[in-house]
Amino acid sequence: MGKFDNIKGPYNPNPPKPKSQAPILNLDNELISGIKQIICIASGKGGVGKSTVSANLAVALSRLGYRTGLLDLDIYGPSMALMFGTKERPGCSDKEQFLPVEAHGVKLLSMGLMIDEASPVAVRGPLATRYVQQFLRDVDWGGLDFLILDMPPGTGDIQLTIVQTVDLAGAVIVTTPQEVALIDARKAVGLFQRVNTPILGIIENMSYFVCPSDGLVYNIFGEGGGEREAQKLGVPLLGKVPLDIGTRSCGDEGHPVALEDPGQNRVAAAFHGIGQMLASVLGE
């Protein structure tokens, strides 16, 4: 048995190899019909909380009344099944397409819903690329206002596949305030600029920490990095998300913090504000 034999539905563990010299697949609009805006959430490096931002932004947009889907494209390290607290397998439509699961008001598809939690996805780049293409072609999302693409870190095969196959509304760059993260964020920006994908804005994650005992603010990862970078690029700083113990615990428990009352939770308020600003940037 192959390593993906236990995956149900239309998933093909051995998709046909592309012909030599064939260009990377270009998707027709009809293959992703019914989706108004496709947004990728990207970073140049791991560890900046991109998946946490993707999950909570999707939930915030849903709570704001938008029909929202989330596609986890981190093939090697999928985390959305845990963050959304579901182990439900995607279904299969009459047209042999994936039917995303729904959790917390968001339609969700992730490799983490298709394999055992401890199973590694040990495949080379070309095969990972074909998995991504299948996720893009063979999913019945229904009608969506926003489809959020949670990208893997870096600027490799999967990123190139996305920008060359999907008509993106734009990219949102996630960084922390520190210069080490900003250096890699600039690389991600450079990739999208080369392929004429708009940069919709920057989200500064882990922006500051508010001590629960005395209310003092600590800039653990520096201060103002995301804002300065946004000014250099001429794009909005969509928001600052504080470093917060509750955000981590909510993610581990499958209950994204954006589900909390934004009037009572500063992190939930930050994500709702980001969702509102992003929708405004896109004219929604």
PDB file of C-alpha atoms in Angstrom:
ATOM      1  CA  MET A   1       0.000   0.000   0.000  1.00  0.00           C
ATOM      2  CA  GLY A   2       1.158   3.523  -0.779  1.00  0.00           C
ATOM      3  CA  LYS A   3       1.557   6.142   1.888  1.00  0.00           C
ATOM      4  CA  PHE A   4      -1.675   7.919   0.842  1.00  0.00           C
ATOM      5  CA  ASP A   5      -3.856   4.860   0.213  1.00  0.00           C
ATOM      6  CA  ASN A   6      -5.993   5.690   3.235  1.00  0.00           C
ATOM      7  CA  ILE A   7      -7.132   9.009   1.739  1.00  0.00           C
ATOM      8  CA  LYS A   8     -10.758   8.913   0.656  1.00  0.00           C
ATOM      9  CA  GLY A   9     -12.552  10.888  -1.991  1.00  0.00           C
ATOM     10  CA  PRO A  10     -11.235  12.141  -5.328  1.00  0.00           C
ATOM     11  CA  TYR A  11      -7.672  12.528  -4.054  1.00  0.00           C
ATOM     12  CA  ASN A  12      -5.255  10.849  -6.479  1.00  0.00           C
ATOM     13  CA  PRO A  13      -1.966   9.765  -4.861  1.00  0.00           C
ATOM     14  CA  ASN A  14      -0.408   9.191  -8.278  1.00  0.00           C
ATOM     15  CA  PRO A  15      -1.632  11.971 -10.552  1.00  0.00           C
ATOM     16  CA  PRO A  16      -0.410  11.816 -14.153  1.00  0.00           C
ATOM     17  CA  LYS A  17       2.999  13.299 -14.745  1.00  0.00           C
ATOM     18  CA  PRO A  18       3.031  16.475 -16.812  1.00  0.00           C
ATOM     19  CA  LYS A  19       4.390  16.210 -20.309  1.00  0.00           C
ATOM     20  CA  SER A  20       7.954  17.333 -20.761  1.00  0.00           C
ATOM     21  CA  GLN A  21       8.254  20.984 -21.727  1.00  0.00           C
ATOM     22  CA  ALA A  22       4.603  21.506 -20.759  1.00  0.00           C
ATOM     23  CA  PRO A  23       3.931  24.819 -19.024  1.00  0.00           C
ATOM     24  CA  ILE A  24       2.633  24.914 -15.475  1.00  0.00           C
ATOM     25  CA  LEU A  25      -1.144  24.460 -15.495  1.00  0.00           C
ATOM     26  CA  ASN A  26      -3.196  27.602 -15.961  1.00  0.00           C
ATOM     27  CA  LEU A  27      -6.590  27.355 -14.285  1.00  0.00           C
ATOM     28  CA  ASP A  28      -9.690  28.563 -16.088  1.00  0.00           C
ATOM     29  CA  ASN A  29     -11.940  30.836 -14.076  1.00  0.00           C
ATOM     30  CA  GLU A  30     -14.738  28.270 -14.251  1.00  0.00           C
ATOM     31  CA  LEU A  31     -12.647  25.815 -12.213  1.00  0.00           C
ATOM     32  CA  ILE A  32     -12.855  28.156  -9.235  1.00  0.00           C
ATOM     33  CA  SER A  33     -16.178  29.747 -10.096  1.00  0.00           C
ATOM     34  CA  GLY A  34     -18.261  31.192  -7.317  1.00  0.00           C
ATOM     35  CA  ILE A  35     -15.251  32.581  -5.434  1.00  0.00           C
ATOM     36  CA  LYS A  36     -15.130  36.370  -5.438  1.00  0.00           C
ATOM     37  CA  GLN A  37     -11.718  36.995  -3.838  1.00  0.00           C
ATOM     38  CA  ILE A  38      -8.745  34.644  -3.420  1.00  0.00           C
ATOM     39  CA  ILE A  39      -6.165  35.903  -0.935  1.00  0.00           C
ATOM     40  CA  CYS A  40      -2.904  34.235   0.000  1.00  0.00           C
ATOM     41  CA  ILE A  41      -1.417  34.706   3.442  1.00  0.00           C
ATOM     42  CA  ALA A  42       2.351  34.473   3.109  1.00  0.00           C
ATOM     43  CA  SER A  43       5.608  34.967   4.957  1.00  0.00           C
ATOM     44  CA  GLY A  44       9.224  34.609   3.997  1.00  0.00           C
ATOM     45  CA  LYS A  45      10.043  32.400   6.972  1.00  0.00           C
ATOM     46  CA  GLY A  46       8.437  30.053   9.442  1.00  0.00           C
ATOM     47  CA  GLY A  47       7.690  30.872  13.053  1.00  0.00           C
ATOM     48  CA  VAL A  48       5.942  34.211  12.561  1.00  0.00           C
ATOM     49  CA  GLY A  49       2.450  32.820  13.207  1.00  0.00           C
ATOM     50  CA  LYS A  50       1.198  32.823   9.634  1.00  0.00           C
ATOM     51  CA  SER A  51      -1.133  29.853  10.123  1.00  0.00           C
ATOM     52  CA  THR A  52      -2.529  31.354  13.319  1.00  0.00           C
ATOM     53  CA  VAL A  53      -3.192  34.564  11.417  1.00  0.00           C
ATOM     54  CA  SER A  54      -4.790  32.666   8.504  1.00  0.00           C
ATOM     55  CA  ALA A  55      -7.106  30.694  10.782  1.00  0.00           C
ATOM     56  CA  ASN A  56      -8.232  33.675  12.820  1.00  0.00           C
ATOM     57  CA  LEU A  57      -8.594  35.964   9.823  1.00  0.00           C
ATOM     58  CA  ALA A  58     -10.844  33.384   8.157  1.00  0.00           C
ATOM     59  CA  VAL A  59     -12.958  33.114  11.314  1.00  0.00           C
ATOM     60  CA  ALA A  60     -13.107  36.899  11.690  1.00  0.00           C
ATOM     61  CA  LEU A  61     -14.280  37.343   8.086  1.00  0.00           C
ATOM     62  CA  SER A  62     -16.932  34.687   8.656  1.00  0.00           C
ATOM     63  CA  ARG A  63     -18.093  36.400  11.857  1.00  0.00           C
ATOM     64  CA  LEU A  64     -18.313  39.657   9.906  1.00  0.00           C
ATOM     65  CA  GLY A  65     -20.845  38.005   7.602  1.00  0.00           C
ATOM     66  CA  TYR A  66     -18.661  36.960   4.661  1.00  0.00           C
ATOM     67  CA  ARG A  67     -18.826  33.473   3.173  1.00  0.00           C
ATOM     68  CA  THR A  68     -15.298  32.274   3.834  1.00  0.00           C
ATOM     69  CA  GLY A  69     -13.169  29.269   2.956  1.00  0.00           C
ATOM     70  CA  LEU A  70      -9.657  28.327   4.064  1.00  0.00           C
ATOM     71  CA  LEU A  71      -7.279  26.148   2.056  1.00  0.00           C
ATOM     72  CA  ASP A  72      -4.242  24.908   3.985  1.00  0.00           C
ATOM     73  CA  LEU A  73      -1.439  24.703   1.417  1.00  0.00           C
ATOM     74  CA  ASP A  74       1.307  23.821   3.879  1.00  0.00           C
ATOM     75  CA  ILE A  75       1.541  20.286   2.502  1.00  0.00           C
ATOM     76  CA  TYR A  76       4.451  19.247   4.706  1.00  0.00           C
ATOM     77  CA  GLY A  77       3.248  20.775   7.964  1.00  0.00           C
ATOM     78  CA  PRO A  78      -0.549  21.141   7.888  1.00  0.00           C
ATOM     79  CA  SER A  79      -1.974  22.554  11.114  1.00  0.00           C
ATOM     80  CA  MET A  80      -5.514  23.698  10.363  1.00  0.00           C
ATOM     81  CA  ALA A  81      -7.192  20.464  11.440  1.00  0.00           C
ATOM     82  CA  LEU A  82      -5.822  21.025  14.947  1.00  0.00           C
ATOM     83  CA  MET A  83      -6.529  24.755  14.981  1.00  0.00           C
ATOM     84  CA  PHE A  84     -10.153  24.208  13.961  1.00  0.00           C
ATOM     85  CA  GLY A  85     -10.652  21.211  16.237  1.00  0.00           C
ATOM     86  CA  THR A  86     -11.857  18.802  13.573  1.00  0.00           C
ATOM     87  CA  LYS A  87     -10.802  15.397  12.261  1.00  0.00           C
ATOM     88  CA  GLU A  88     -13.664  15.094   9.794  1.00  0.00           C
ATOM     89  CA  ARG A  89     -12.624  13.821   6.380  1.00  0.00           C
ATOM     90  CA  PRO A  90     -13.613  15.849   3.299  1.00  0.00           C
ATOM     91  CA  GLY A  91     -16.497  14.371   1.343  1.00  0.00           C
ATOM     92  CA  CYS A  92     -16.796  13.699  -2.374  1.00  0.00           C
ATOM     93  CA  SER A  93     -19.327  15.332  -4.705  1.00  0.00           C
ATOM     94  CA  ASP A  94     -21.130  13.776  -7.661  1.00  0.00           C
ATOM     95  CA  LYS A  95     -18.554  15.498  -9.860  1.00  0.00           C
ATOM     96  CA  GLU A  96     -15.673  13.748  -8.082  1.00  0.00           C
ATOM     97  CA  GLN A  97     -14.651  16.889  -6.259  1.00  0.00           C
ATOM     98  CA  PHE A  98     -13.659  17.386  -2.648  1.00  0.00           C
ATOM     99  CA  LEU A  99     -16.358  18.717  -0.371  1.00  0.00           C
ATOM    100  CA  PRO A 100     -14.652  20.828   2.331  1.00  0.00           C
ATOM    101  CA  VAL A 101     -15.540  20.297   5.955  1.00  0.00           C
ATOM    102  CA  GLU A 102     -17.094  23.173   7.864  1.00  0.00           C
ATOM    103  CA  ALA A 103     -15.878  24.317  11.253  1.00  0.00           C
ATOM    104  CA  HIS A 104     -16.601  27.559  13.138  1.00  0.00           C
ATOM    105  CA  GLY A 105     -18.437  28.913  10.096  1.00  0.00           C
ATOM    106  CA  VAL A 106     -15.464  28.407   7.748  1.00  0.00           C
ATOM    107  CA  LYS A 107     -15.212  25.887   4.904  1.00  0.00           C
ATOM    108  CA  LEU A 108     -11.907  24.097   5.362  1.00  0.00           C
ATOM    109  CA  LEU A 109      -9.620  21.826   3.357  1.00  0.00           C
ATOM    110  CA  SER A 110      -6.235  20.619   4.598  1.00  0.00           C
ATOM    111  CA  MET A 111      -3.884  17.714   4.081  1.00  0.00           C
ATOM    112  CA  GLY A 112      -4.159  17.325   7.858  1.00  0.00           C
ATOM    113  CA  LEU A 113      -7.753  16.135   7.366  1.00  0.00           C
ATOM    114  CA  MET A 114      -6.638  13.358   5.021  1.00  0.00           C
ATOM    115  CA  ILE A 115      -3.734  11.666   6.751  1.00  0.00           C
ATOM    116  CA  ASP A 116      -3.042  10.386  10.229  1.00  0.00           C
ATOM    117  CA  GLU A 117      -1.708  13.016  12.595  1.00  0.00           C
ATOM    118  CA  ALA A 118       1.709  11.351  12.959  1.00  0.00           C
ATOM    119  CA  SER A 119       2.138  10.527   9.255  1.00  0.00           C
ATOM    120  CA  PRO A 120       4.790  12.595   7.483  1.00  0.00           C
ATOM    121  CA  VAL A 121       4.182  13.870   3.976  1.00  0.00           C
ATOM    122  CA  ALA A 122       7.512  12.715   2.576  1.00  0.00           C
ATOM    123  CA  VAL A 123       7.302  13.739  -1.067  1.00  0.00           C
ATOM    124  CA  ARG A 124       9.545  15.702  -3.384  1.00  0.00           C
ATOM    125  CA  GLY A 125       8.652  19.129  -4.740  1.00  0.00           C
ATOM    126  CA  PRO A 126       7.034  18.105  -8.050  1.00  0.00           C
ATOM    127  CA  LEU A 127       4.594  15.750  -6.334  1.00  0.00           C
ATOM    128  CA  ALA A 128       3.749  18.355  -3.691  1.00  0.00           C
ATOM    129  CA  THR A 129       3.062  20.763  -6.549  1.00  0.00           C
ATOM    130  CA  ARG A 130       0.639  18.311  -8.130  1.00  0.00           C
ATOM    131  CA  TYR A 131      -1.180  17.875  -4.822  1.00  0.00           C
ATOM    132  CA  VAL A 132      -1.594  21.651  -4.650  1.00  0.00           C
ATOM    133  CA  GLN A 133      -2.925  21.751  -8.203  1.00  0.00           C
ATOM    134  CA  GLN A 134      -5.455  19.050  -7.337  1.00  0.00           C
ATOM    135  CA  PHE A 135      -6.562  20.996  -4.256  1.00  0.00           C
ATOM    136  CA  LEU A 136      -7.137  23.999  -6.503  1.00  0.00           C
ATOM    137  CA  ARG A 137      -8.912  22.169  -9.337  1.00  0.00           C
ATOM    138  CA  ASP A 138     -10.989  19.559  -7.589  1.00  0.00           C
ATOM    139  CA  VAL A 139     -12.821  21.307  -4.747  1.00  0.00           C
ATOM    140  CA  ASP A 140     -16.477  22.290  -4.649  1.00  0.00           C
ATOM    141  CA  TRP A 141     -16.407  25.360  -2.428  1.00  0.00           C
ATOM    142  CA  GLY A 142     -19.902  26.498  -3.287  1.00  0.00           C
ATOM    143  CA  GLY A 143     -20.240  30.267  -3.220  1.00  0.00           C
ATOM    144  CA  LEU A 144     -17.559  32.178  -1.311  1.00  0.00           C
ATOM    145  CA  ASP A 145     -16.788  35.829  -0.769  1.00  0.00           C
ATOM    146  CA  PHE A 146     -13.236  35.030   0.349  1.00  0.00           C
ATOM    147  CA  LEU A 147     -10.972  32.021  -0.058  1.00  0.00           C
ATOM    148  CA  ILE A 148      -7.935  32.308   2.211  1.00  0.00           C
ATOM    149  CA  LEU A 149      -4.846  30.379   1.085  1.00  0.00           C
ATOM    150  CA  ASP A 150      -2.558  29.554   3.999  1.00  0.00           C
ATOM    151  CA  MET A 151       0.820  29.351   2.273  1.00  0.00           C
ATOM    152  CA  PRO A 152       3.876  27.446   3.493  1.00  0.00           C
ATOM    153  CA  PRO A 153       6.868  29.567   4.477  1.00  0.00           C
ATOM    154  CA  GLY A 154       9.431  30.527   1.867  1.00  0.00           C
ATOM    155  CA  THR A 155       9.395  31.201  -1.867  1.00  0.00           C
ATOM    156  CA  GLY A 156       9.567  27.707  -3.346  1.00  0.00           C
ATOM    157  CA  ASP A 157       7.608  25.340  -5.571  1.00  0.00           C
ATOM    158  CA  ILE A 158       4.213  25.735  -3.926  1.00  0.00           C
ATOM    159  CA  GLN A 159       4.359  29.536  -3.945  1.00  0.00           C
ATOM    160  CA  LEU A 160       5.329  29.564  -7.619  1.00  0.00           C
ATOM    161  CA  THR A 161       2.525  27.141  -8.439  1.00  0.00           C
ATOM    162  CA  ILE A 162      -0.049  29.350  -6.741  1.00  0.00           C
ATOM    163  CA  VAL A 163       0.973  32.619  -8.364  1.00  0.00           C
ATOM    164  CA  GLN A 164       1.127  30.969 -11.797  1.00  0.00           C
ATOM    165  CA  THR A 165      -2.190  29.140 -11.604  1.00  0.00           C
ATOM    166  CA  VAL A 166      -4.631  31.267  -9.611  1.00  0.00           C
ATOM    167  CA  ASP A 167      -6.033  34.707 -10.273  1.00  0.00           C
ATOM    168  CA  LEU A 168      -5.222  36.132  -6.864  1.00  0.00           C
ATOM    169  CA  ALA A 169      -6.854  39.257  -5.513  1.00  0.00           C
ATOM    170  CA  GLY A 170      -3.550  39.770  -3.734  1.00  0.00           C
ATOM    171  CA  ALA A 171      -1.199  38.689  -0.980  1.00  0.00           C
ATOM    172  CA  VAL A 172      -1.054  39.575   2.693  1.00  0.00           C
ATOM    173  CA  ILE A 173       2.404  39.401   4.277  1.00  0.00           C
ATOM    174  CA  VAL A 174       2.758  38.303   7.892  1.00  0.00           C
ATOM    175  CA  THR A 175       5.834  39.313   9.863  1.00  0.00           C
ATOM    176  CA  THR A 176       6.972  40.065  13.382  1.00  0.00           C
ATOM    177  CA  PRO A 177       8.540  43.456  14.191  1.00  0.00           C
ATOM    178  CA  GLN A 178      12.101  42.125  14.323  1.00  0.00           C
ATOM    179  CA  GLU A 179      14.522  42.683  11.471  1.00  0.00           C
ATOM    180  CA  VAL A 180      15.286  38.958  11.063  1.00  0.00           C
ATOM    181  CA  ALA A 181      11.654  38.340  10.131  1.00  0.00           C
ATOM    182  CA  LEU A 182      11.421  41.474   7.989  1.00  0.00           C
ATOM    183  CA  ILE A 183      14.403  40.389   5.861  1.00  0.00           C
ATOM    184  CA  ASP A 184      12.528  37.252   4.830  1.00  0.00           C
ATOM    185  CA  ALA A 185       9.215  39.080   4.495  1.00  0.00           C
ATOM    186  CA  ARG A 186      10.869  41.273   1.847  1.00  0.00           C
ATOM    187  CA  LYS A 187      11.740  38.147  -0.129  1.00  0.00           C
ATOM    188  CA  ALA A 188       8.098  37.092  -0.125  1.00  0.00           C
ATOM    189  CA  VAL A 189       7.103  40.587  -1.244  1.00  0.00           C
ATOM    190  CA  GLY A 190       9.681  40.403  -4.032  1.00  0.00           C
ATOM    191  CA  LEU A 191       8.215  37.141  -5.331  1.00  0.00           C
ATOM    192  CA  PHE A 192       4.704  38.569  -5.580  1.00  0.00           C
ATOM    193  CA  GLN A 193       5.939  41.783  -7.161  1.00  0.00           C
ATOM    194  CA  ARG A 194       7.750  39.826  -9.870  1.00  0.00           C
ATOM    195  CA  VAL A 195       4.518  38.154 -10.936  1.00  0.00           C
ATOM    196  CA  ASN A 196       2.422  41.317 -10.607  1.00  0.00           C
ATOM    197  CA  THR A 197       0.395  40.073  -7.649  1.00  0.00           C
ATOM    198  CA  PRO A 198      -0.801  43.017  -5.528  1.00  0.00           C
ATOM    199  CA  ILE A 199       0.410  43.265  -1.948  1.00  0.00           C
ATOM    200  CA  LEU A 200      -2.772  44.009  -0.018  1.00  0.00           C
ATOM    201  CA  GLY A 201      -1.004  44.860   3.209  1.00  0.00           C
ATOM    202  CA  ILE A 202       1.145  43.717   6.094  1.00  0.00           C
ATOM    203  CA  ILE A 203       0.080  42.145   9.379  1.00  0.00           C
ATOM    204  CA  GLU A 204       2.491  42.564  12.269  1.00  0.00           C
ATOM    205  CA  ASN A 205       2.061  39.498  14.468  1.00  0.00           C
ATOM    206  CA  MET A 206       3.443  39.146  18.012  1.00  0.00           C
ATOM    207  CA  SER A 207       3.569  42.912  17.936  1.00  0.00           C
ATOM    208  CA  TYR A 208       3.688  43.434  21.700  1.00  0.00           C
ATOM    209  CA  PHE A 209       2.945  41.689  24.972  1.00  0.00           C
ATOM    210  CA  VAL A 210       0.663  43.075  27.677  1.00  0.00           C
ATOM    211  CA  CYS A 211       1.647  41.718  31.074  1.00  0.00           C
ATOM    212  CA  PRO A 212      -1.511  40.360  32.728  1.00  0.00           C
ATOM    213  CA  SER A 213      -0.324  41.250  36.233  1.00  0.00           C
ATOM    214  CA  ASP A 214       0.388  44.943  35.776  1.00  0.00           C
ATOM    215  CA  GLY A 215      -0.849  45.876  32.281  1.00  0.00           C
ATOM    216  CA  LEU A 216       2.575  47.055  31.139  1.00  0.00           C
ATOM    217  CA  VAL A 217       3.384  46.698  27.425  1.00  0.00           C
ATOM    218  CA  TYR A 218       6.589  44.924  26.390  1.00  0.00           C
ATOM    219  CA  ASN A 219       7.911  45.027  22.819  1.00  0.00           C
ATOM    220  CA  ILE A 220       9.550  41.609  22.954  1.00  0.00           C
ATOM    221  CA  PHE A 221      10.366  41.406  19.237  1.00  0.00           C
ATOM    222  CA  GLY A 222      11.099  45.082  18.689  1.00  0.00           C
ATOM    223  CA  GLU A 223       8.837  47.933  17.764  1.00  0.00           C
ATOM    224  CA  GLY A 224       7.458  49.440  14.559  1.00  0.00           C
ATOM    225  CA  GLY A 225       9.045  47.052  12.047  1.00  0.00           C
ATOM    226  CA  GLY A 226       5.821  46.159  10.283  1.00  0.00           C
ATOM    227  CA  GLU A 227       4.704  49.777  10.090  1.00  0.00           C
ATOM    228  CA  ARG A 228       8.015  50.937   8.609  1.00  0.00           C
ATOM    229  CA  GLU A 229       7.943  48.134   6.045  1.00  0.00           C
ATOM    230  CA  ALA A 230       4.378  48.971   5.048  1.00  0.00           C
ATOM    231  CA  GLN A 231       5.371  52.605   4.545  1.00  0.00           C
ATOM    232  CA  LYS A 232       8.313  51.578   2.341  1.00  0.00           C
ATOM    233  CA  LEU A 233       6.022  49.457   0.175  1.00  0.00           C
ATOM    234  CA  GLY A 234       3.211  51.987   0.113  1.00  0.00           C
ATOM    235  CA  VAL A 235       0.703  49.424   1.397  1.00  0.00           C
ATOM    236  CA  PRO A 236      -1.540  49.394   4.468  1.00  0.00           C
ATOM    237  CA  LEU A 237      -0.489  48.038   7.819  1.00  0.00           C
ATOM    238  CA  LEU A 238      -3.631  45.943   8.205  1.00  0.00           C
ATOM    239  CA  GLY A 239      -3.152  45.499  11.919  1.00  0.00           C
ATOM    240  CA  LYS A 240      -1.004  44.578  14.879  1.00  0.00           C
ATOM    241  CA  VAL A 241      -1.708  41.331  16.722  1.00  0.00           C
ATOM    242  CA  PRO A 242      -0.382  41.095  20.290  1.00  0.00           C
ATOM    243  CA  LEU A 243       1.553  38.137  21.640  1.00  0.00           C
ATOM    244  CA  ASP A 244      -0.912  36.392  23.912  1.00  0.00           C
ATOM    245  CA  ILE A 245      -1.025  33.145  25.862  1.00  0.00           C
ATOM    246  CA  GLY A 246      -4.736  32.733  25.178  1.00  0.00           C
ATOM    247  CA  THR A 247      -4.186  32.824  21.424  1.00  0.00           C
ATOM    248  CA  ARG A 248      -1.800  29.894  21.678  1.00  0.00           C
ATOM    249  CA  SER A 249      -4.076  27.876  23.945  1.00  0.00           C
ATOM    250  CA  CYS A 250      -7.121  28.561  21.751  1.00  0.00           C
ATOM    251  CA  GLY A 251      -5.228  27.282  18.729  1.00  0.00           C
ATOM    252  CA  ASP A 252      -4.151  24.130  20.540  1.00  0.00           C
ATOM    253  CA  GLU A 253      -7.742  23.519  21.671  1.00  0.00           C
ATOM    254  CA  GLY A 254      -9.284  23.958  18.211  1.00  0.00           C
ATOM    255  CA  HIS A 255     -11.109  27.150  19.151  1.00  0.00           C
ATOM    256  CA  PRO A 256      -9.606  30.133  17.263  1.00  0.00           C
ATOM    257  CA  VAL A 257      -9.383  33.216  19.432  1.00  0.00           C
ATOM    258  CA  ALA A 258     -11.308  35.260  16.819  1.00  0.00           C
ATOM    259  CA  LEU A 259     -14.417  33.418  18.054  1.00  0.00           C
ATOM    260  CA  GLU A 260     -14.186  35.366  21.305  1.00  0.00           C
ATOM    261  CA  ASP A 261     -16.085  38.600  21.902  1.00  0.00           C
ATOM    262  CA  PRO A 262     -13.972  41.390  20.340  1.00  0.00           C
ATOM    263  CA  GLY A 263     -15.335  43.736  22.955  1.00  0.00           C
ATOM    264  CA  GLN A 264     -13.736  41.624  25.678  1.00  0.00           C
ATOM    265  CA  ASN A 265     -10.651  40.156  23.973  1.00  0.00           C
ATOM    266  CA  ARG A 266      -7.975  42.416  22.464  1.00  0.00           C
ATOM    267  CA  VAL A 267      -6.662  39.710  20.110  1.00  0.00           C
ATOM    268  CA  ALA A 268     -10.127  38.927  18.773  1.00  0.00           C
ATOM    269  CA  ALA A 269     -10.625  42.674  18.308  1.00  0.00           C
ATOM    270  CA  ALA A 270      -7.351  42.882  16.364  1.00  0.00           C
ATOM    271  CA  PHE A 271      -8.403  40.107  13.970  1.00  0.00           C
ATOM    272  CA  HIS A 272     -11.868  41.567  13.460  1.00  0.00           C
ATOM    273  CA  GLY A 273     -10.272  44.933  12.705  1.00  0.00           C
ATOM    274  CA  ILE A 274      -7.909  43.301  10.210  1.00  0.00           C
ATOM    275  CA  GLY A 275     -10.828  41.524   8.554  1.00  0.00           C
ATOM    276  CA  GLN A 276     -12.752  44.784   8.216  1.00  0.00           C
ATOM    277  CA  MET A 277      -9.739  46.619   6.812  1.00  0.00           C
ATOM    278  CA  LEU A 278      -8.916  43.845   4.342  1.00  0.00           C
ATOM    279  CA  ALA A 279     -12.516  43.765   3.109  1.00  0.00           C
ATOM    280  CA  SER A 280     -12.362  47.534   2.686  1.00  0.00           C
ATOM    281  CA  VAL A 281      -9.095  47.355   0.718  1.00  0.00           C
ATOM    282  CA  LEU A 282     -10.783  44.856  -1.630  1.00  0.00           C
ATOM    283  CA  GLY A 283     -13.909  46.954  -1.967  1.00  0.00           C
ATOM    284  CA  GLU A 284     -16.185  44.525  -0.127  1.00  0.00           C
TER     285      GLU A 284
END
